[in-house]
Every structure is written in C-alpha cells, then in structure tokens.
Short mmCIF file of C-alpha atoms in Angstrom, two decimals:
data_model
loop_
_atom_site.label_atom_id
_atom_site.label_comp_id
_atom_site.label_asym_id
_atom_site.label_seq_id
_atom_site.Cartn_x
_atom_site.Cartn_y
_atom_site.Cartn_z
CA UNK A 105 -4.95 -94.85 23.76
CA UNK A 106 -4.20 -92.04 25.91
CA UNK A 107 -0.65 -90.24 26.75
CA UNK A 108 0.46 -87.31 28.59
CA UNK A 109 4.05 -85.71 27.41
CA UNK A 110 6.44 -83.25 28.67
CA UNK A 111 7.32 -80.23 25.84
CA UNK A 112 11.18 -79.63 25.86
CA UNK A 113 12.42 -76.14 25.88
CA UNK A 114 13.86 -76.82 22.42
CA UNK A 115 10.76 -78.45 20.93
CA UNK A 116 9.48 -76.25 18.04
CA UNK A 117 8.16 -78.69 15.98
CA UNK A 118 7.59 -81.87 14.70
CA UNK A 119 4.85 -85.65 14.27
CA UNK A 120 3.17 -87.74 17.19
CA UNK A 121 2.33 -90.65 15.83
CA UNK A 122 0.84 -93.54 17.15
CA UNK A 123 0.02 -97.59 15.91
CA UNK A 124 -2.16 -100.44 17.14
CA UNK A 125 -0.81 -103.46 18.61
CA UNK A 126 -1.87 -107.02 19.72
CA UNK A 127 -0.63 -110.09 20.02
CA UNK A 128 -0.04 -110.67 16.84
CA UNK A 129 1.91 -107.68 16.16
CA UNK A 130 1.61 -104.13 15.27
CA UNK A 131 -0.85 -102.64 13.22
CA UNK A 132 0.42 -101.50 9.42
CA UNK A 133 -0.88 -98.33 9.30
CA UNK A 134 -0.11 -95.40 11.62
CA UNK A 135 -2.07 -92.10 12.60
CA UNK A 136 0.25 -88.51 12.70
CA UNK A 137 -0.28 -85.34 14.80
CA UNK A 138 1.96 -82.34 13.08
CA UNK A 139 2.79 -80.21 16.53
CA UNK A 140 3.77 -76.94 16.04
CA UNK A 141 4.90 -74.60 18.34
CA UNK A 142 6.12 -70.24 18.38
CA UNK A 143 9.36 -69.74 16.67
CA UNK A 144 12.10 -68.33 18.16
CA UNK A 145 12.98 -64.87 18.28
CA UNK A 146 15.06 -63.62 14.87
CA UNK A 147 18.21 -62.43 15.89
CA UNK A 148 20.11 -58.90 14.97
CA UNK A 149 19.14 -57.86 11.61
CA UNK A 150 22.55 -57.32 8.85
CA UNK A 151 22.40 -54.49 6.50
CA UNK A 152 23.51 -50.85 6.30
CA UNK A 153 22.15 -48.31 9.00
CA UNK A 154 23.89 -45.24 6.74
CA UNK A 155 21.77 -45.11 3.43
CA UNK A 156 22.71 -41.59 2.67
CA UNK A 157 22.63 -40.76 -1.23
CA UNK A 158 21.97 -44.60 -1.44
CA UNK A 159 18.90 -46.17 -3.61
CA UNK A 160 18.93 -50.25 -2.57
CA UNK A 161 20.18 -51.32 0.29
CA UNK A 162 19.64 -55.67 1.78
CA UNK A 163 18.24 -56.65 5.06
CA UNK A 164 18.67 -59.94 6.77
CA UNK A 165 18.13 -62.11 9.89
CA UNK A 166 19.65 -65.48 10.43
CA UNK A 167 16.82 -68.15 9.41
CA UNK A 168 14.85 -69.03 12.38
CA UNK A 169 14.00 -72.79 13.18
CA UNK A 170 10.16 -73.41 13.31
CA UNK A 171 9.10 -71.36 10.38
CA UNK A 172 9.01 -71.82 6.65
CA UNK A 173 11.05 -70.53 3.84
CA UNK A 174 8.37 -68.54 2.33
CA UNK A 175 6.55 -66.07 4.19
CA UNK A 176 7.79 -67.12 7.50
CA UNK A 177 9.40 -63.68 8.03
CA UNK A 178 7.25 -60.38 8.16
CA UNK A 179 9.25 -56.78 7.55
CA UNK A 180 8.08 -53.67 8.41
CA UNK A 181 9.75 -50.72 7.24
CA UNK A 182 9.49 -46.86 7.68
CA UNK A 183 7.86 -44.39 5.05
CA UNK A 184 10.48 -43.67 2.13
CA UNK A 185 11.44 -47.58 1.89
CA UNK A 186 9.91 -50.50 -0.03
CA UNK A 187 10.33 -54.00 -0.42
CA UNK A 188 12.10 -54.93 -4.13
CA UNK A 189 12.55 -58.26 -3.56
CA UNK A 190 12.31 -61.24 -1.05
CA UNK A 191 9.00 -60.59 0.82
CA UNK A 192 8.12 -63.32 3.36
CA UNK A 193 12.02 -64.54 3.41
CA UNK A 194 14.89 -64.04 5.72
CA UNK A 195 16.64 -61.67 3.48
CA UNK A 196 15.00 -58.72 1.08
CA UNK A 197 16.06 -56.01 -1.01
CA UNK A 198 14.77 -53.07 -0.70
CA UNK A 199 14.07 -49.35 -2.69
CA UNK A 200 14.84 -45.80 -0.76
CA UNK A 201 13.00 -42.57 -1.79
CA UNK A 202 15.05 -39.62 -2.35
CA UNK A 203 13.13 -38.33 0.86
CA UNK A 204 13.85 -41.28 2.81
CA UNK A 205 15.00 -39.29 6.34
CA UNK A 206 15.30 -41.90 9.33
CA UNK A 207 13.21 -45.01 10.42
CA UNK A 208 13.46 -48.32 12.20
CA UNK A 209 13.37 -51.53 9.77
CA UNK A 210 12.27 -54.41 11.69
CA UNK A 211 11.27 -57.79 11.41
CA UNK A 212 9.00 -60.79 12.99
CA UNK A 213 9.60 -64.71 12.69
CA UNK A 214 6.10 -66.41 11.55
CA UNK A 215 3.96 -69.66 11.63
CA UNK A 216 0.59 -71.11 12.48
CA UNK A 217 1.11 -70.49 16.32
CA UNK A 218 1.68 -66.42 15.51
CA UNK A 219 4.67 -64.41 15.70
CA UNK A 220 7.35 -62.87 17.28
CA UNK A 221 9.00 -60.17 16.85
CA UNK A 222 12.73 -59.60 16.19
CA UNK A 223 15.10 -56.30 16.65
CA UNK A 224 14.66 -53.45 15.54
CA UNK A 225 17.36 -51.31 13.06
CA UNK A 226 18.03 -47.85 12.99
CA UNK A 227 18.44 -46.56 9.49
CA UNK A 228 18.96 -42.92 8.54
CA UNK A 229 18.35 -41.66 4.57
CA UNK A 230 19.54 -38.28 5.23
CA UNK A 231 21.17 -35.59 7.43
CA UNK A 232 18.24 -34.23 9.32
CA UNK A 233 16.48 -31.02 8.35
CA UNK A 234 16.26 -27.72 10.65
CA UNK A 235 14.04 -27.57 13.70
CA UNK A 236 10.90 -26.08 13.53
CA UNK A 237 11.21 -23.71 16.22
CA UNK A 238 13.64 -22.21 19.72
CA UNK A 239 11.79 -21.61 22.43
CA UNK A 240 12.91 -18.62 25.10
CA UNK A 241 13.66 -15.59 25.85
CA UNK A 242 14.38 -12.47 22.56
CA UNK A 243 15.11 -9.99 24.83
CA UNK A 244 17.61 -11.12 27.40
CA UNK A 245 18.18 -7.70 29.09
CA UNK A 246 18.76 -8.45 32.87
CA UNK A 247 18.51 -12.36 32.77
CA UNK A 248 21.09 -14.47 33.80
CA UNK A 249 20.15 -17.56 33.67
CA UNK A 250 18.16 -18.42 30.47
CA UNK A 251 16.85 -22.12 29.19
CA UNK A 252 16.43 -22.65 25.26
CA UNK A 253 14.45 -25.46 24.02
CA UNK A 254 13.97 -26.54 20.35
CA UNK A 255 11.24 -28.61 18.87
CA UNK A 256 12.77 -32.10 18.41
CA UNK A 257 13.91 -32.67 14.69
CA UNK A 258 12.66 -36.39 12.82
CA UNK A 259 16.18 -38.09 12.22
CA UNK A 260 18.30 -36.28 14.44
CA UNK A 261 20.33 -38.48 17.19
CA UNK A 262 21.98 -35.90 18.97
CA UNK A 263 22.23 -31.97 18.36
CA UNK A 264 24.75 -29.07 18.21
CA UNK A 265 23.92 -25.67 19.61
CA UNK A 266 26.12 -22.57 18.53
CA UNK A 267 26.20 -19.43 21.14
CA UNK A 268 26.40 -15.75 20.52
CA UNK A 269 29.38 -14.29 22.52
CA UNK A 270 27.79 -13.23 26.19
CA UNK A 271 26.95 -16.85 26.32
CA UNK A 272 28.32 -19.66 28.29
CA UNK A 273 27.04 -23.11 28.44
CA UNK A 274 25.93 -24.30 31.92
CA UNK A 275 23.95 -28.14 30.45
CA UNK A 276 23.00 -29.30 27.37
CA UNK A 277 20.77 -32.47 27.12
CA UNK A 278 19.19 -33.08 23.39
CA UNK A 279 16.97 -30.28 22.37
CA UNK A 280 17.36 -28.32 25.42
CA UNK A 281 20.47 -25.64 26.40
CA UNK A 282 20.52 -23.67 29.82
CA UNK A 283 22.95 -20.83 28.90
CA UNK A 284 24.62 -17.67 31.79
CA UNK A 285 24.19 -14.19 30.14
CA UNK A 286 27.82 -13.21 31.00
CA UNK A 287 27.19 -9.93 28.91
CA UNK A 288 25.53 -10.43 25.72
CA UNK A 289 24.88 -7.35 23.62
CA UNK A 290 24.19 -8.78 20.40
CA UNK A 291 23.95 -12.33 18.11
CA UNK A 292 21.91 -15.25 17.92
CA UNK A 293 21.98 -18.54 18.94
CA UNK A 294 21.53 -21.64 16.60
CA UNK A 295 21.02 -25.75 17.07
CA UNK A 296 21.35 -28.27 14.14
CA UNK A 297 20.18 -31.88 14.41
CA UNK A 298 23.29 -34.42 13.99
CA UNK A 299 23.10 -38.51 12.59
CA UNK A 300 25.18 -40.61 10.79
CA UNK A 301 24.33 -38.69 7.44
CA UNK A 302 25.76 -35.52 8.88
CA UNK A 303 24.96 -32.46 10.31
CA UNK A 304 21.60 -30.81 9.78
CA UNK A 305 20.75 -27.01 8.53
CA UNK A 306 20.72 -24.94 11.60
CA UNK A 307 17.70 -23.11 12.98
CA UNK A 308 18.67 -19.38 14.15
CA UNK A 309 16.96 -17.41 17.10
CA UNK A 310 17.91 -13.38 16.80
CA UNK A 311 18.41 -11.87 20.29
CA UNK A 312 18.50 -8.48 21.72
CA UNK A 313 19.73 -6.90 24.66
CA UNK A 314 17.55 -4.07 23.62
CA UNK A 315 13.52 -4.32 24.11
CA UNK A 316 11.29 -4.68 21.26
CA UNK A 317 10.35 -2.09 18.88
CA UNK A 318 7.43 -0.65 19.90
CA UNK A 319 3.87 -0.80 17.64
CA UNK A 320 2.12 1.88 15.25
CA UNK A 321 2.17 5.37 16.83
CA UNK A 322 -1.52 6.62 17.28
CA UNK A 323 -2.09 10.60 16.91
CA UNK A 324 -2.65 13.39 14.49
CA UNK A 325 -0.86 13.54 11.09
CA UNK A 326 -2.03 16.27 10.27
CA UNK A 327 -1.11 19.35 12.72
CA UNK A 328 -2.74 22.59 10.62
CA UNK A 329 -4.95 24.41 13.14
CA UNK A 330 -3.33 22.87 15.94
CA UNK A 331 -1.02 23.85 19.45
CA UNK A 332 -1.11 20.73 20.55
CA UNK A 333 -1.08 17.21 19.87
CA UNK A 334 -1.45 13.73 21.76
CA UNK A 335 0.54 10.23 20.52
CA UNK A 336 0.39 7.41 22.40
CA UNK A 337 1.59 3.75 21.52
CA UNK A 338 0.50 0.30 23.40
CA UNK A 339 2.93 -0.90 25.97
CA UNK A 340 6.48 -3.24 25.08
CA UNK A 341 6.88 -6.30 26.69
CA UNK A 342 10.11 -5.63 29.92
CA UNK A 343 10.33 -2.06 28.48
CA UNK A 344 10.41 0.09 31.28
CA UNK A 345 10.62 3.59 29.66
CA UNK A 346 9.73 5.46 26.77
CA UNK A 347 12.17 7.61 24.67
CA UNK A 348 10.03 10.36 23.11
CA UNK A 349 11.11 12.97 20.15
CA UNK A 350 9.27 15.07 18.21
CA UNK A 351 10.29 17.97 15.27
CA UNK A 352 11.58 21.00 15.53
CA UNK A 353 9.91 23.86 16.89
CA UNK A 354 7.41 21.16 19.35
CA UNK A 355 8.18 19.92 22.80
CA UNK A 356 6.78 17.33 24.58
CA UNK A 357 4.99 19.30 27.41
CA UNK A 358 3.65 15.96 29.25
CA UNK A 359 4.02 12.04 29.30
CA UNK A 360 7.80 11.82 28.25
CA UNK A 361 8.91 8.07 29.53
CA UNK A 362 5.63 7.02 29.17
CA UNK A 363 3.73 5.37 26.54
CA UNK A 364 1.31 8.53 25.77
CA UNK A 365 2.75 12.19 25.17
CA UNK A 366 1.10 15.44 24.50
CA UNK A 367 3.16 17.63 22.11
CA UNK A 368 3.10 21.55 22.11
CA UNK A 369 4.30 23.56 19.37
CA UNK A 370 3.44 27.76 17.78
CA UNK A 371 3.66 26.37 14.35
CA UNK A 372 2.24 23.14 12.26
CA UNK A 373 4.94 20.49 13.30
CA UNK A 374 6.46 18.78 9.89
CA UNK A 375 8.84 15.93 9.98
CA UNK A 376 8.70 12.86 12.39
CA UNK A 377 7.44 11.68 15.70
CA UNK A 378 9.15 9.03 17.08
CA UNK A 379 9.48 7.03 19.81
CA UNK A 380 12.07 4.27 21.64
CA UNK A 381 11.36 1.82 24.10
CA UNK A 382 14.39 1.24 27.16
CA UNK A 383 14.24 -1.78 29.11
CA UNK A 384 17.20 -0.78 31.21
CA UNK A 385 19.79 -1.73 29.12
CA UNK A 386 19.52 -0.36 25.98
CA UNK A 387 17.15 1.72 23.59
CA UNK A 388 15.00 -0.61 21.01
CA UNK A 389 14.83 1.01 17.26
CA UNK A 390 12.78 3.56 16.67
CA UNK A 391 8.96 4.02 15.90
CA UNK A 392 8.44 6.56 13.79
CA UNK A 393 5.05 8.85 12.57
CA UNK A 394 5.67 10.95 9.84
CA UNK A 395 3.29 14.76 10.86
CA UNK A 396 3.26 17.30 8.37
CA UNK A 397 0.58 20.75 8.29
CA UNK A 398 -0.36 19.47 4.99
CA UNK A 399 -2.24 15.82 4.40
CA UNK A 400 -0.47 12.95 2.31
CA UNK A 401 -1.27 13.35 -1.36
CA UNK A 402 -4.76 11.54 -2.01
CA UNK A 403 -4.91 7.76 -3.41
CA UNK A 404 -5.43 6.61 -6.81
CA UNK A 405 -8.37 8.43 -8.58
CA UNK A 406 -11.65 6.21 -9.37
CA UNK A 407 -13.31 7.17 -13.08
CA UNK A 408 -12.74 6.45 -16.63
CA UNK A 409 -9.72 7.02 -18.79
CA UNK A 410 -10.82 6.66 -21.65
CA UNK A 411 -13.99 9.32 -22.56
CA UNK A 412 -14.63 8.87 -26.03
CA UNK A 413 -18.25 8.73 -26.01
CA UNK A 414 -18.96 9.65 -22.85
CA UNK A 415 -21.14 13.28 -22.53
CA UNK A 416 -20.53 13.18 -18.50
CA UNK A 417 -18.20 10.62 -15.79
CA UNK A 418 -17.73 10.51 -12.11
CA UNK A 419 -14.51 10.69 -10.15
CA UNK A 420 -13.53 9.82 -6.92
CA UNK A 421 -10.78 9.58 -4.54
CA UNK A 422 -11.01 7.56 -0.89
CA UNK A 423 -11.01 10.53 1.81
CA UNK A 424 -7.65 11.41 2.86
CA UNK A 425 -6.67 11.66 6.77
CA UNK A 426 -6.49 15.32 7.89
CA UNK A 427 -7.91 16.88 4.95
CA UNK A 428 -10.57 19.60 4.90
CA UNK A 429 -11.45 19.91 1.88
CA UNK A 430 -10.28 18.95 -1.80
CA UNK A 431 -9.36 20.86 -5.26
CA UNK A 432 -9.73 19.63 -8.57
CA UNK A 433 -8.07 20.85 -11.39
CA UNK A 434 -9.77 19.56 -15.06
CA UNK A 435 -7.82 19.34 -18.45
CA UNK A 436 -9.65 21.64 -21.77
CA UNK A 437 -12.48 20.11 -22.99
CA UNK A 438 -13.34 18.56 -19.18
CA UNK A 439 -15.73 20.70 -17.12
CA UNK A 440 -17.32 20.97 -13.33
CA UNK A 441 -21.00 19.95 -13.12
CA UNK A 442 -20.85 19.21 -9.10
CA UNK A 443 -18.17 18.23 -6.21
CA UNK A 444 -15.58 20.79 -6.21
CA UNK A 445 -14.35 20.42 -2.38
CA UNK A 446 -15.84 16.54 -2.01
CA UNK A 447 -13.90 13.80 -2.58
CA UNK A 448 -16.12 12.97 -5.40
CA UNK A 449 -16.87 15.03 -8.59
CA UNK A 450 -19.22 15.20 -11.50
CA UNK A 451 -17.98 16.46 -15.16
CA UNK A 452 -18.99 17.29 -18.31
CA UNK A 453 -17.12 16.33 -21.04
CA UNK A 454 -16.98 18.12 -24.63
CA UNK A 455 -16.09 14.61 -27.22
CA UNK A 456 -16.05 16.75 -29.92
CA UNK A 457 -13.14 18.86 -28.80
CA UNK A 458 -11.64 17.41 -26.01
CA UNK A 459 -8.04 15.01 -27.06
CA UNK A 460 -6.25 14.26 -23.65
CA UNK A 461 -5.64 15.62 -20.63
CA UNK A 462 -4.71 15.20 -16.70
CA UNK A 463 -7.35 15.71 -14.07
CA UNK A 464 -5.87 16.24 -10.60
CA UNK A 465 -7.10 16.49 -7.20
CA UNK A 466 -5.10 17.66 -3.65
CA UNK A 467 -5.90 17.11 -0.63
CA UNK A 468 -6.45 20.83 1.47
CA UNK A 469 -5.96 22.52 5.09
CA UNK A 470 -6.31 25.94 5.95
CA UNK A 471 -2.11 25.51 6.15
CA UNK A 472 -1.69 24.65 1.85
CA UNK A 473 -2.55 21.74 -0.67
CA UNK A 474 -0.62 18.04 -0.53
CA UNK A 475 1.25 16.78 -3.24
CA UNK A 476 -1.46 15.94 -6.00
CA UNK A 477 -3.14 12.50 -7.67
CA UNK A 478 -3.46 12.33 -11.42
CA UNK A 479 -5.30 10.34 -13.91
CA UNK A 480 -4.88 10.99 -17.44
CA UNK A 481 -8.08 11.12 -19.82
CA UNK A 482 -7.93 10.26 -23.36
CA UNK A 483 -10.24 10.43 -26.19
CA UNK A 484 -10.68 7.15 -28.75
CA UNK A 485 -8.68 6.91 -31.46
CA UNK A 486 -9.92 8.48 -33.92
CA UNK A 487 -11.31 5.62 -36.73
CA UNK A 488 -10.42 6.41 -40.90
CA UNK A 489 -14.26 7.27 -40.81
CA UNK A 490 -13.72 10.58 -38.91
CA UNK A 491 -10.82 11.46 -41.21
CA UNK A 492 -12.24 11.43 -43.84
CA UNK A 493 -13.57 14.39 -45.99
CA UNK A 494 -16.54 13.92 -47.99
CA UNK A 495 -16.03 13.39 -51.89
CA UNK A 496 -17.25 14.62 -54.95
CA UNK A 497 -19.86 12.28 -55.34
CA UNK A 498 -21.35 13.06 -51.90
CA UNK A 499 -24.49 15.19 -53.97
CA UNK A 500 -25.75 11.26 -54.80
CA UNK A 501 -26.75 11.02 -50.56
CA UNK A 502 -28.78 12.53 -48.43
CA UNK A 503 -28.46 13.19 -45.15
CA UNK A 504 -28.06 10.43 -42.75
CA UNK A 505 -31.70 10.17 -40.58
CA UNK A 506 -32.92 9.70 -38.11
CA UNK A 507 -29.67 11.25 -36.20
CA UNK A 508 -29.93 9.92 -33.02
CA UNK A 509 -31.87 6.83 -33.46
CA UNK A 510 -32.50 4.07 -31.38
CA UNK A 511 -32.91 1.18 -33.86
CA UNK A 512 -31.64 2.28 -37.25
CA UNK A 513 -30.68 4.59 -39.89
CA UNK A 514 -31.69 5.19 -43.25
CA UNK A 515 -29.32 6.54 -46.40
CA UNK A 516 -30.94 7.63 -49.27
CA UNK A 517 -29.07 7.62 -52.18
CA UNK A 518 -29.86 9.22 -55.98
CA UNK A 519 -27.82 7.49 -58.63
CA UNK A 520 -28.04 7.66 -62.87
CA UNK A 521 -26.86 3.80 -62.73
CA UNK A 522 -26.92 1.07 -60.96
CA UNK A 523 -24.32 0.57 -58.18
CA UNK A 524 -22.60 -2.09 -55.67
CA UNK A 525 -21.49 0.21 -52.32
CA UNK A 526 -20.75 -0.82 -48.97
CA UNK A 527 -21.70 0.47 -45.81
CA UNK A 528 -19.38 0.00 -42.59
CA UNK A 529 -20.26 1.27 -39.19
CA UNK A 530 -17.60 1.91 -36.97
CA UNK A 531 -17.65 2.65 -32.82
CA UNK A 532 -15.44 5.00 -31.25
CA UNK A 533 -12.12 2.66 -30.91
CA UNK A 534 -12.17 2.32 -34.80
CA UNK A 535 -13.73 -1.13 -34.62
CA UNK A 536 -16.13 -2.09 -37.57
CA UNK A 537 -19.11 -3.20 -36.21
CA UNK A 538 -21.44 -3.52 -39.21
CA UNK A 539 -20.30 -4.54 -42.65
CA UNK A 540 -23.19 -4.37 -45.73
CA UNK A 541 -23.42 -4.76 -49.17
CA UNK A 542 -26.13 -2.66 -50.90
CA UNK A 543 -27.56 -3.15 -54.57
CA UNK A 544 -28.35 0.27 -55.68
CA UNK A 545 -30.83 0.77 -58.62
CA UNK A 546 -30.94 3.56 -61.32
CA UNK A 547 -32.66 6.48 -59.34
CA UNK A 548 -34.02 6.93 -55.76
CA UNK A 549 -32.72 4.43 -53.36
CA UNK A 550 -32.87 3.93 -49.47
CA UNK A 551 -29.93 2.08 -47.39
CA UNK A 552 -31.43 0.60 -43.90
CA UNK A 553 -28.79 -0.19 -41.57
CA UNK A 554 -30.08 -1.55 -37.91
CA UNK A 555 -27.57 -0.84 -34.59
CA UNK A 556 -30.51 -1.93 -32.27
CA UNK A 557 -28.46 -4.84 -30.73
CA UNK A 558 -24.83 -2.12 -30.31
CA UNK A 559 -24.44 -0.44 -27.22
CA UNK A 560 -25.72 3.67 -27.17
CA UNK A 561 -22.62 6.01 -27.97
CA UNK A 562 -21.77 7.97 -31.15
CA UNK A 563 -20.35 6.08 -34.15
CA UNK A 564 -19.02 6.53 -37.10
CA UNK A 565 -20.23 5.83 -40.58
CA UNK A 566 -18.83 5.81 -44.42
CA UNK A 567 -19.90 4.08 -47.30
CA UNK A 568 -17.54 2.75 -50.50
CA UNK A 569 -17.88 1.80 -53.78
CA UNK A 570 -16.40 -1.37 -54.71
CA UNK A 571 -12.97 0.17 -55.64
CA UNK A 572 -13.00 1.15 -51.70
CA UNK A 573 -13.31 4.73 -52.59
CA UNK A 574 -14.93 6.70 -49.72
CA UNK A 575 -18.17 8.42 -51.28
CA UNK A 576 -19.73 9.79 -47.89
CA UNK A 577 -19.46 9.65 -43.85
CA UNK A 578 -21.25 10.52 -41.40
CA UNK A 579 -21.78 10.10 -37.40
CA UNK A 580 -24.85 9.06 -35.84
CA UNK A 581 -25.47 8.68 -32.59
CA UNK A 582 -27.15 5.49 -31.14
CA UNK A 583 -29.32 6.40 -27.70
#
C-alpha cells in the first residue's frame, strides 16, 4: 500500500491510481491521485515590436504543456496598452493609447504549482521625445577636452549627437559624448533619442567661447551733485577681467579690469555704464546701467479718476530713485491743500466747476525735472437732472429742505388740483436711485423722500408729472 516513484524530466502531469487485489482478483473500483507539476517555460512571444501610428496589435506564445486553455497564461503589459481580447489564453489582442511610447510585453505560463515566466518583448509606440537636459560645460573657453552627458530619454535605443564646428568626436557611448575643442567660436551641440519609430526631437545646448554676461550693475543712477561715482557687479564664473565704459565726459579713475570701478567726471554723467566680462578668449555681451543727472520719470500715480462728488482726494506716487524732491502740477478746478515736494499730496477739489483735467508729478534734482506721470481726472457725467432748467410751474414747490440731510428730504408742494407726480433721485453717474409716485391733494402738500440707506455725496433730484414733463430739480446733498 506504499510506493516510491522516480519523476521524469518530462513529467508535467497526469493520475496515480491504484486497486486492491487478492486471490480472487482485483478489486472493481480504483482510487486516483491528479499530479501536477510547473509548466514549462513559454517560448518567444509573436507579434509586432513597431506599433508606431498603430491602434491593435496580437501577442502570442506557443501553448505550453501543463497548463489549461483558460487562464493558464498571465500578460503583463506596459502603461499605454490594454488587453481587448483573450485574457488568460496563449494569444490576446490588445488596444494602444495614442501616448503609448515604449514598454516590454511579457508573459508567464500558469497552474496550481505557480508560474513561470516567459520572454520578454520590446515594443515601441512612438519615436522618443527630447531629453530633458545636457550636462557640461557653456563656456568652453580654454578646454580641450570636454564630456557631455544627457539625461537618458524613455524609448530611446540608441542616440544621435550633432556638433558645432570646433568639435570633434573622441567616444560616444549612449547618452554620453567626450568631444576635443579644436577651435570652437560659436554653435551648439544637440542629441536626439533613436528606435524603431524614428528619430526623436533634439535637445539643444547653446555654447560660448565668450564668458557669461555679467549680473545687474550696482551704483548711482542718478549723478546730479556728484564728481564721482562707484559701480560694481558680482563676479562671472572663468571670467578673468572686466571691460569697463562709462559716458562721455567720465573716466574710470580706479578698478578698471575689476569687478568694482569708481567713475570721475566735472559734469552729471548721462547715457550708459556698462560693463564686459573676458575670460581670455573673448568679451561676453554687455551689462549695461542707464545714469542720467535727472531721475526716471515717477511710476503710475495712486488716487481717484473720477471726482464727481468728492470735496478733497489723495495722490501718491512710489518714491523714485535719486530724486530730491517732487512737483505737482494740478488741472483748474483741482487745488493744493498739503504735499507739494512729497511723494504724496492732498487736494481740494471744486465739483461745481471743475470738468477734466491732468494732474502731473516729476521727479526733481538740483540738475532739472524727469520726464512726468499723468493721471487724468474727470467729473461724472452729468445726469438729465442737472440739465435741466426749472419750468413754469416751479412757483407750485418750495424749496427742497433740509439741504444736506442725513436721512431725508421733504418737498412741499402748493397745487389748485389734485395731481399724480413723480419723484426720481439720481447720484452723480446719472443712475436713478429712487423712483416715487406721489398723490398730491388740492392745496398744501409735503413729498418725503428717505436716502438714509445711499451712500453720502451730492445727488440730483427732479420731479414729473405724469406726461414726464420736468416741473422742478434740485440737488441735495446726503452727509
């Protein structure tokens, strides 16, 4: 009841069985043992490794003894593809993004013992895109030997580096280029990742035989009241002199080849100061600070536009570099309570009068003005209320009190007959803010209107009879 076996190599699966026996014979029934052993490995997968502009592609293995028909055979495939079809079998169809780039589709052979894996396949969706990045040397004044390596591109099986003239190749290997500067002066150089799809877009590093531009120049702008002047600017990377200029009529008296300079000059210096970084080769663009004896014209003015309704406003300007002092100039209508030579000013403004206007301010030295900032003012449009003359039957109203009020205003009104009339209330912009109809009685009457819940300013009022003819107006001020 007992037996010991030997597995052949071959053996993957299969029944033990076994029967009782005596002398009389052999028992009827039998008992079974289902063995089951690993499959084999799945051999080299069939289908297209080039899936470029492609949307379904097939994948298969050859069917593998010791697993079943269904789900015996587990795919894995890279981001961008999916399974259409024929999950679990030897052969699927499959679905490729439109961003499907490059990935491995691979399968494993499966039953109750586990799996094992098969080959993998190479499949590429796309030509690859451009590297992220070239690492080495810009400024390739004085090197001679220089190595260039590019961050590795998803997709890409082999690249293809482009050289400026100068260059000559010494190795290649992937993402990497050693290069001899033979006598570059200007160019670039360029790698594209390669597959079966194609070529790749290239990635471009700019180089320079010349050394970098150098940073912001630090130093006066303004030279009025000056003789002389220092500029300095931080140090450039291999730059191992400084080309300094400076306008006409100043000289540079100290520090020329280095990064800080004093400039001398008899008069306010106007134009530029500039400055060019040599690395031993040849000069890098220039820096340039633009000096004048004058300040730049001051920034955008701070204050309302629009000053209908407004008995007084603020402007202001951000202080300007240089300047000692600053002069405002006020349209008609617009006059100086306090600020005159601040940056910041406080006017009075005349509503009845004043239309439009530009207020200006410059920036001052001892040595003149700058060039001016404006902002034009403007008074509302004037609403039909303010138009309007007062008509014949204006003797029927008294005048409109209180005048200014806080809450509201009262009409009175004397009349032979009784009357329908409207009273609208209009704000400064011409907007009707308050609408009424009033019943008037023969005699004495009295029109409340309330503006409590409007904002204070001066509006305008008229009042109609039901044939819109204007029979008074009238502005009130709300405080």
């Amino acid at each position: 009841n007992t037996i010991h076996v030997t597995v052949p190599a071959g053996t993957v699966l299969g029944n033990i069985t076994v029967r009782a026996h005596n002398n009389c014979g052999y028992s009827l029934g039998t008992t079974t043992l289902a063995i089951t052993k690993k499959p084999g490995t799945p051999g080299a997968i069939s289908g297209p490794s080039s899936l470029c502009g492609m949307t379904t592609a097939n994948y298969s293995v050859a069917p593998v003894f010791g697993v079943a028909t269904i789900n015996g055979y587990s795919w894995t495939l890279p981001t961008g593809i999916t399974i259409a079809s024929g999950s679990g079998t030897n052969s699927i169809n499959v679905n490729i993004a439109t961003t499907f780039v490059s990935g491995n589709v691979t399968v494993a052979a499966v039953n109750a013992c586990g799996n094992v894996p098969g080959t993998s396949m190479a499949v590429y969706g796309k030509a690859p895109a451009a590297s992220t990045a070239i690492a080495g040397l810009t400024s390739v004044c004085g090197a001679t030997t220089i190595t260039y390596t590019a961050t590795g591109i998803p997709g890409a099986t082999s690249y293809v580096w482009t050289l400026p003239a100068g260059f000559t190749q010494l190795s290649a290997s992937g993402t990497s280029i050693t290069v001899m500067n033979t006598g570059f002066t200007t160019g670039s150089i360029s790698v594209k990742g390669v597959n079966i799809c194609g070529t790749g877009i290239a990635k471009v590093l700019v180089l320079s035989a010349a050394a970098a531009t150098p940073g912001l120049i630090t130093g006066p702008t303004v030279t009025c009241g000056l003789t002389t002047a220092a500029y300095s600017i931080a140090p450039v990377a291999n730059a191992t002199s400084y080309v300094w200029t400076v306008p006409a009529g100043a000289t540079v008296s100290f520090g020329q080849g280095t990064t800080n300079i004093i400039a001398s000059f008899t008069t306010p210096m106007i134009g530029n100061v500039s400055v060019m970084a040599n690395n031993g080769c040849v000069n890098s663009a220039a820096r340039t600070l633009a000096v004048n004896k004058v300040p730049g014209a001051p920034g955008v003015i701070t204050g309302p536009s629009v000053v209908c309704g407004l008995g007084s406003a603020t402007y202001s300007i951000v202080p300007v570099t240089g300047a000692t002092s600053y002069l405002w100039m006020l349209p008609s209508g617009v006059t100086m309570v306090s600020g005159q030579g601040s940056n910041t000013i406080l006017v009075n403004i005349n509503s009845v009068g004043f239309v439009s206007g530009l207020l200006r301010v410059y920036a001052q030295t001892a040595c003149g003005n700058s060039a001016y900032s404006g902002i034009t003012l403007g008074a509302c449009p004037s609403p039909i209320a303010m138009t309007m003359t007062e008509t014949s039957n204006e003797n029927m109203f008294s005048t409109l009190y209180p005048n200014p009020t806080a809450n509201e205003f009262n009409i009175d009104v004397t009349t032979s007959v009784e009357i329908e009339v409207v009273v609208e209330v209009y704000d400064v912009l011409g907007n009707v803010v308050k609408h009424e109809l009033h019943q008037l009685v023969s005699g004495t009457s009295t029109m409340k209107t309330k503006i409590e819940e409007n904002q204070n300013g001066i509006y305008f009022v008229r009042v109609l009879d039901v044939d819109n003819n204007v029979l008074y107006t009238q502005r009130v001020v709300k405080q």
